């Protein structure tokens, strides 16, 4: 087994056999020449297979310690492909707290097709490692879907407990690993069946590309994902695949820097009485900190904070100079987001309240700028309260 960065730099990225180019070429071709009728060729049509995309798929599979990788045009199309395994009459249990777009896909697209959905808090609670999950299982439960940490409340799910619970019952598990990236957490290693990414975030890392990925080691699941990828056609383009290959080479360096900066900022915020609450798994006070230490290499760049009111959230975000107000996360530049009006706008108000996604909640995607500058920015924001 190679170290993470060696894998990130070399897996799928051998020097080109024809020219020796050390960077995988962008194969900008929609089709391939065939020599005789009926001949089986590996490369036939660009939606089905493309060498640049294939290199990116090899890379992401290796980084997630999986066997099969599939690259998509966006995180949502990767998630949709995994959820396509569900058929009318099937039941899925999904985490109650997740990216708003995934919630929208489940409730607005899958539910009308006759797929039953239960939203359940699966974080460890009062002695039960899987929270409410155990009570929600039905005879037709086909899939359990989780984000850990969740977006934006930073709750954790116990991956090992989830993997064994589902395996004993023959239920497929899917985990969105976007917030952690494969450098910080590898769900497959804990017995999870499918890992999903919005590669737009840390994998891409520079806020310049939209992409998604699915990784599994289960051949039956891989065959289905391959089928959906080709049948729907929401594939990663050759250029976007190349951007991902370029980006993952520095993933470990970036994730370490994101995590270091976020830890310092979370500690600074937690020490300030104007901040009502800080949600970051790297804080010893986080309810799942002990679990975080067992399944995450470091705690990542995402920090959420409660400022008590919409007015405070507005004052704080407007004072920030380096944290740009914007959707998305995971780029080298710091971003700040207001989930209620931005990423989680499609989650109904009552549900948001239940989850703690209040009007005073602000989410930071801590970038890799110099920490002194970021701290100065945070001070500016706090002074406005
Ligand atoms: N999963 C998570 C955790 C996300 O934050 C996002 C986007 O913000 C997605 C999935 C969707 O990814 P994309 O925007 O690349 O379609």
mmCIF file with all atom_site columns, N, CA and C and ligand atoms in Angstrom, residues 73-79 98-102 145 147 149-151 176-179 196-201 209-212 302 327-329 343-344 363, ligand 1:
data_model
loop_
_atom_site.group_PDB
_atom_site.id
_atom_site.type_symbol
_atom_site.label_atom_id
_atom_site.label_alt_id
_atom_site.label_comp_id
_atom_site.label_asym_id
_atom_site.label_entity_id
_atom_site.label_seq_id
_atom_site.pdbx_PDB_ins_code
_atom_site.Cartn_x
_atom_site.Cartn_y
_atom_site.Cartn_z
_atom_site.occupancy
_atom_site.B_iso_or_equiv
_atom_site.pdbx_formal_charge
_atom_site.auth_seq_id
_atom_site.auth_comp_id
_atom_site.auth_asym_id
_atom_site.auth_atom_id
_atom_site.pdbx_PDB_model_num
ATOM   1   N N  . UNK A 1 73  ? -20.718 14.528 -13.849 1.00 0.00 ? 73  UNK A N  1
ATOM   2   C CA . UNK A 1 73  ? -20.668 15.953 -14.171 1.00 0.00 ? 73  UNK A CA 1
ATOM   3   C C  . UNK A 1 73  ? -20.860 16.839 -12.946 1.00 0.00 ? 73  UNK A C  1
ATOM   4   N N  . UNK A 1 74  ? -21.418 16.289 -11.874 1.00 0.00 ? 74  UNK A N  1
ATOM   5   C CA . UNK A 1 74  ? -21.651 17.061 -10.648 1.00 0.00 ? 74  UNK A CA 1
ATOM   6   C C  . UNK A 1 74  ? -21.831 16.091 -9.487  1.00 0.00 ? 74  UNK A C  1
ATOM   7   N N  . UNK A 1 75  ? -21.771 16.627 -8.275  1.00 0.00 ? 75  UNK A N  1
ATOM   8   C CA . UNK A 1 75  ? -22.041 15.793 -7.102  1.00 0.00 ? 75  UNK A CA 1
ATOM   9   C C  . UNK A 1 75  ? -23.463 15.258 -7.153  1.00 0.00 ? 75  UNK A C  1
ATOM   10  N N  . UNK A 1 76  ? -24.406 16.116 -7.570  1.00 0.00 ? 76  UNK A N  1
ATOM   11  C CA . UNK A 1 76  ? -25.811 15.683 -7.601  1.00 0.00 ? 76  UNK A CA 1
ATOM   12  C C  . UNK A 1 76  ? -26.021 14.538 -8.583  1.00 0.00 ? 76  UNK A C  1
ATOM   13  N N  . UNK A 1 77  ? -25.326 14.557 -9.731  1.00 0.00 ? 77  UNK A N  1
ATOM   14  C CA . UNK A 1 77  ? -25.539 13.452 -10.680 1.00 0.00 ? 77  UNK A CA 1
ATOM   15  C C  . UNK A 1 77  ? -24.901 12.166 -10.146 1.00 0.00 ? 77  UNK A C  1
ATOM   16  N N  . UNK A 1 78  ? -23.828 12.286 -9.366  1.00 0.00 ? 78  UNK A N  1
ATOM   17  C CA . UNK A 1 78  ? -23.241 11.094 -8.726  1.00 0.00 ? 78  UNK A CA 1
ATOM   18  C C  . UNK A 1 78  ? -24.219 10.522 -7.694  1.00 0.00 ? 78  UNK A C  1
ATOM   19  N N  . UNK A 1 79  ? -24.803 11.411 -6.896  1.00 0.00 ? 79  UNK A N  1
ATOM   20  C CA . UNK A 1 79  ? -25.770 10.989 -5.867  1.00 0.00 ? 79  UNK A CA 1
ATOM   21  C C  . UNK A 1 79  ? -26.997 10.364 -6.543  1.00 0.00 ? 79  UNK A C  1
ATOM   22  N N  . UNK A 1 98  ? -28.715 17.003 6.155   1.00 0.00 ? 98  UNK A N  1
ATOM   23  C CA . UNK A 1 98  ? -27.844 16.766 4.995   1.00 0.00 ? 98  UNK A CA 1
ATOM   24  C C  . UNK A 1 98  ? -27.910 17.944 4.026   1.00 0.00 ? 98  UNK A C  1
ATOM   25  N N  . UNK A 1 99  ? -27.095 17.899 2.991   1.00 0.00 ? 99  UNK A N  1
ATOM   26  C CA . UNK A 1 99  ? -27.092 18.932 1.968   1.00 0.00 ? 99  UNK A CA 1
ATOM   27  C C  . UNK A 1 99  ? -28.511 19.116 1.420   1.00 0.00 ? 99  UNK A C  1
ATOM   28  N N  . UNK A 1 100 ? -28.951 20.371 1.316   1.00 0.00 ? 100 UNK A N  1
ATOM   29  C CA . UNK A 1 100 ? -30.316 20.671 0.893   1.00 0.00 ? 100 UNK A CA 1
ATOM   30  C C  . UNK A 1 100 ? -30.673 20.090 -0.470  1.00 0.00 ? 100 UNK A C  1
ATOM   31  N N  . UNK A 1 101 ? -29.716 20.042 -1.386  1.00 0.00 ? 101 UNK A N  1
ATOM   32  C CA . UNK A 1 101 ? -29.986 19.522 -2.736  1.00 0.00 ? 101 UNK A CA 1
ATOM   33  C C  . UNK A 1 101 ? -30.275 18.026 -2.705  1.00 0.00 ? 101 UNK A C  1
ATOM   34  N N  . UNK A 1 102 ? -29.640 17.303 -1.791  1.00 0.00 ? 102 UNK A N  1
ATOM   35  C CA . UNK A 1 102 ? -29.887 15.861 -1.677  1.00 0.00 ? 102 UNK A CA 1
ATOM   36  C C  . UNK A 1 102 ? -31.284 15.647 -1.093  1.00 0.00 ? 102 UNK A C  1
ATOM   37  N N  . UNK A 1 145 ? -28.528 6.085  3.852   1.00 0.00 ? 145 UNK A N  1
ATOM   38  C CA . UNK A 1 145 ? -27.742 7.148  3.226   1.00 0.00 ? 145 UNK A CA 1
ATOM   39  C C  . UNK A 1 145 ? -27.338 8.156  4.304   1.00 0.00 ? 145 UNK A C  1
ATOM   40  N N  . UNK A 1 147 ? -24.497 11.471 5.613   1.00 0.00 ? 147 UNK A N  1
ATOM   41  C CA . UNK A 1 147 ? -23.363 12.391 5.462   1.00 0.00 ? 147 UNK A CA 1
ATOM   42  C C  . UNK A 1 147 ? -22.689 12.416 6.812   1.00 0.00 ? 147 UNK A C  1
ATOM   43  N N  . UNK A 1 149 ? -19.137 14.425 8.428   1.00 0.00 ? 149 UNK A N  1
ATOM   44  C CA . UNK A 1 149 ? -20.069 15.248 9.192   1.00 0.00 ? 149 UNK A CA 1
ATOM   45  C C  . UNK A 1 149 ? -21.184 15.765 8.278   1.00 0.00 ? 149 UNK A C  1
ATOM   46  N N  . UNK A 1 150 ? -22.329 16.111 8.919   1.00 0.00 ? 150 UNK A N  1
ATOM   47  C CA . UNK A 1 150 ? -23.459 16.611 8.151   1.00 0.00 ? 150 UNK A CA 1
ATOM   48  C C  . UNK A 1 150 ? -23.268 18.082 7.812   1.00 0.00 ? 150 UNK A C  1
ATOM   49  N N  . UNK A 1 151 ? -23.975 18.469 6.778   1.00 0.00 ? 151 UNK A N  1
ATOM   50  C CA . UNK A 1 151 ? -23.957 19.836 6.264   1.00 0.00 ? 151 UNK A CA 1
ATOM   51  C C  . UNK A 1 151 ? -25.280 20.496 6.662   1.00 0.00 ? 151 UNK A C  1
ATOM   52  N N  . UNK A 1 176 ? -21.941 10.189 1.847   1.00 0.00 ? 176 UNK A N  1
ATOM   53  C CA . UNK A 1 176 ? -21.425 11.365 1.152   1.00 0.00 ? 176 UNK A CA 1
ATOM   54  C C  . UNK A 1 176 ? -20.199 11.849 1.943   1.00 0.00 ? 176 UNK A C  1
ATOM   55  N N  . UNK A 1 177 ? -19.035 11.714 1.330   1.00 0.00 ? 177 UNK A N  1
ATOM   56  C CA . UNK A 1 177 ? -17.765 12.017 2.022   1.00 0.00 ? 177 UNK A CA 1
ATOM   57  C C  . UNK A 1 177 ? -17.202 13.374 1.605   1.00 0.00 ? 177 UNK A C  1
ATOM   58  N N  . UNK A 1 178 ? -18.057 14.216 1.026   1.00 0.00 ? 178 UNK A N  1
ATOM   59  C CA . UNK A 1 178 ? -17.616 15.504 0.479   1.00 0.00 ? 178 UNK A CA 1
ATOM   60  C C  . UNK A 1 178 ? -16.879 16.369 1.503   1.00 0.00 ? 178 UNK A C  1
ATOM   61  N N  . UNK A 1 179 ? -17.412 16.480 2.714   1.00 0.00 ? 179 UNK A N  1
ATOM   62  C CA . UNK A 1 179 ? -16.834 17.394 3.713   1.00 0.00 ? 179 UNK A CA 1
ATOM   63  C C  . UNK A 1 179 ? -15.437 16.951 4.156   1.00 0.00 ? 179 UNK A C  1
ATOM   64  N N  . UNK A 1 196 ? -19.699 8.692  -1.924  1.00 0.00 ? 196 UNK A N  1
ATOM   65  C CA . UNK A 1 196 ? -20.101 9.719  -2.888  1.00 0.00 ? 196 UNK A CA 1
ATOM   66  C C  . UNK A 1 196 ? -19.338 11.004 -2.618  1.00 0.00 ? 196 UNK A C  1
ATOM   67  N N  . UNK A 1 197 ? -19.081 11.736 -3.691  1.00 0.00 ? 197 UNK A N  1
ATOM   68  C CA . UNK A 1 197 ? -18.416 13.036 -3.531  1.00 0.00 ? 197 UNK A CA 1
ATOM   69  C C  . UNK A 1 197 ? -19.044 14.082 -4.427  1.00 0.00 ? 197 UNK A C  1
ATOM   70  N N  . UNK A 1 198 ? -19.181 15.280 -3.880  1.00 0.00 ? 198 UNK A N  1
ATOM   71  C CA . UNK A 1 198 ? -19.256 16.443 -4.733  1.00 0.00 ? 198 UNK A CA 1
ATOM   72  C C  . UNK A 1 198 ? -17.791 16.816 -4.920  1.00 0.00 ? 198 UNK A C  1
ATOM   73  N N  . UNK A 1 199 ? -17.236 16.434 -6.075  1.00 0.00 ? 199 UNK A N  1
ATOM   74  C CA . UNK A 1 199 ? -15.813 16.698 -6.343  1.00 0.00 ? 199 UNK A CA 1
ATOM   75  C C  . UNK A 1 199 ? -15.575 18.178 -6.595  1.00 0.00 ? 199 UNK A C  1
ATOM   76  N N  . UNK A 1 200 ? -16.668 18.915 -6.744  1.00 0.00 ? 200 UNK A N  1
ATOM   77  C CA . UNK A 1 200 ? -16.650 20.378 -6.851  1.00 0.00 ? 200 UNK A CA 1
ATOM   78  C C  . UNK A 1 200 ? -15.916 20.983 -5.655  1.00 0.00 ? 200 UNK A C  1
ATOM   79  N N  . UNK A 1 201 ? -15.926 20.289 -4.529  1.00 0.00 ? 201 UNK A N  1
ATOM   80  C CA . UNK A 1 201 ? -15.475 20.847 -3.261  1.00 0.00 ? 201 UNK A CA 1
ATOM   81  C C  . UNK A 1 201 ? -13.983 20.576 -3.068  1.00 0.00 ? 201 UNK A C  1
ATOM   82  N N  . UNK A 1 209 ? -14.396 24.140 -10.876 1.00 0.00 ? 209 UNK A N  1
ATOM   83  C CA . UNK A 1 209 ? -14.936 22.999 -11.615 1.00 0.00 ? 209 UNK A CA 1
ATOM   84  C C  . UNK A 1 209 ? -16.068 22.355 -10.813 1.00 0.00 ? 209 UNK A C  1
ATOM   85  N N  . UNK A 1 210 ? -17.081 21.877 -11.539 1.00 0.00 ? 210 UNK A N  1
ATOM   86  C CA . UNK A 1 210 ? -18.192 21.128 -10.920 1.00 0.00 ? 210 UNK A CA 1
ATOM   87  C C  . UNK A 1 210 ? -17.981 19.660 -11.281 1.00 0.00 ? 210 UNK A C  1
ATOM   88  N N  . UNK A 1 211 ? -18.085 18.786 -10.299 1.00 0.00 ? 211 UNK A N  1
ATOM   89  C CA . UNK A 1 211 ? -17.896 17.354 -10.604 1.00 0.00 ? 211 UNK A CA 1
ATOM   90  C C  . UNK A 1 211 ? -18.397 16.487 -9.474  1.00 0.00 ? 211 UNK A C  1
ATOM   91  N N  . UNK A 1 212 ? -18.517 15.199 -9.759  1.00 0.00 ? 212 UNK A N  1
ATOM   92  C CA . UNK A 1 212 ? -18.971 14.252 -8.733  1.00 0.00 ? 212 UNK A CA 1
ATOM   93  C C  . UNK A 1 212 ? -18.310 12.907 -8.928  1.00 0.00 ? 212 UNK A C  1
ATOM   94  N N  . UNK A 1 302 ? -14.576 22.829 7.646   1.00 0.00 ? 302 UNK A N  1
ATOM   95  C CA . UNK A 1 302 ? -15.920 23.385 7.777   1.00 0.00 ? 302 UNK A CA 1
ATOM   96  C C  . UNK A 1 302 ? -16.264 23.671 9.239   1.00 0.00 ? 302 UNK A C  1
ATOM   97  N N  . UNK A 1 327 ? -22.064 30.370 -2.154  1.00 0.00 ? 327 UNK A N  1
ATOM   98  C CA . UNK A 1 327 ? -22.415 28.955 -2.004  1.00 0.00 ? 327 UNK A CA 1
ATOM   99  C C  . UNK A 1 327 ? -21.116 28.173 -2.185  1.00 0.00 ? 327 UNK A C  1
ATOM   100 N N  . UNK A 1 328 ? -21.184 26.893 -1.935  1.00 0.00 ? 328 UNK A N  1
ATOM   101 C CA . UNK A 1 328 ? -20.053 25.980 -2.138  1.00 0.00 ? 328 UNK A CA 1
ATOM   102 C C  . UNK A 1 328 ? -19.055 26.048 -0.979  1.00 0.00 ? 328 UNK A C  1
ATOM   103 N N  . UNK A 1 329 ? -18.028 25.244 -1.104  1.00 0.00 ? 329 UNK A N  1
ATOM   104 C CA . UNK A 1 329 ? -17.046 25.070 -0.029  1.00 0.00 ? 329 UNK A CA 1
ATOM   105 C C  . UNK A 1 329 ? -15.863 24.299 -0.594  1.00 0.00 ? 329 UNK A C  1
ATOM   106 N N  . UNK A 1 343 ? -27.681 27.521 0.896   1.00 0.00 ? 343 UNK A N  1
ATOM   107 C CA . UNK A 1 343 ? -27.605 26.081 0.591   1.00 0.00 ? 343 UNK A CA 1
ATOM   108 C C  . UNK A 1 343 ? -28.814 25.272 1.049   1.00 0.00 ? 343 UNK A C  1
ATOM   109 N N  . UNK A 1 344 ? -29.501 25.735 2.105   1.00 0.00 ? 344 UNK A N  1
ATOM   110 C CA . UNK A 1 344 ? -30.592 24.931 2.664   1.00 0.00 ? 344 UNK A CA 1
ATOM   111 C C  . UNK A 1 344 ? -31.959 25.588 2.471   1.00 0.00 ? 344 UNK A C  1
ATOM   112 N N  . UNK A 1 363 ? -22.126 29.395 8.122   1.00 0.00 ? 363 UNK A N  1
ATOM   113 C CA . UNK A 1 363 ? -21.194 28.289 7.871   1.00 0.00 ? 363 UNK A CA 1
ATOM   114 C C  . UNK A 1 363 ? -19.930 28.822 7.196   1.00 0.00 ? 363 UNK A C  1
HETATM 115 N N1 . LIG B 2 .   ? -23.030 16.824 -1.161  1.00 0.00 ? 1   LIG B N1 1
HETATM 116 C C1 . LIG B 2 .   ? -22.660 17.833 -0.372  1.00 0.00 ? 1   LIG B C1 1
HETATM 117 C C2 . LIG B 2 .   ? -22.270 17.551 1.055   1.00 0.00 ? 1   LIG B C2 1
HETATM 118 C C3 . LIG B 2 .   ? -22.627 19.145 -0.855  1.00 0.00 ? 1   LIG B C3 1
HETATM 119 O O1 . LIG B 2 .   ? -22.263 20.151 -0.045  1.00 0.00 ? 1   LIG B O1 1
HETATM 120 C C4 . LIG B 2 .   ? -23.012 19.387 -2.207  1.00 0.00 ? 1   LIG B C4 1
HETATM 121 C C5 . LIG B 2 .   ? -23.023 20.749 -2.790  1.00 0.00 ? 1   LIG B C5 1
HETATM 122 O O2 . LIG B 2 .   ? -22.915 21.731 -2.085  1.00 0.00 ? 1   LIG B O2 1
HETATM 123 C C6 . LIG B 2 .   ? -23.416 18.307 -2.997  1.00 0.00 ? 1   LIG B C6 1
HETATM 124 C C7 . LIG B 2 .   ? -23.391 17.039 -2.453  1.00 0.00 ? 1   LIG B C7 1
HETATM 125 C C8 . LIG B 2 .   ? -23.839 18.497 -4.421  1.00 0.00 ? 1   LIG B C8 1
HETATM 126 O O3 . LIG B 2 .   ? -22.731 18.631 -5.262  1.00 0.00 ? 1   LIG B O3 1
HETATM 127 P P1 . LIG B 2 .   ? -22.687 19.460 -6.634  1.00 0.00 ? 1   LIG B P1 1
HETATM 128 O O4 . LIG B 2 .   ? -22.989 20.885 -6.300  1.00 0.00 ? 1   LIG B O4 1
HETATM 129 O O5 . LIG B 2 .   ? -21.292 19.223 -7.120  1.00 0.00 ? 1   LIG B O5 1
HETATM 130 O O6 . LIG B 2 .   ? -23.718 18.873 -7.540  1.00 0.00 ? 1   LIG B O6 1
#
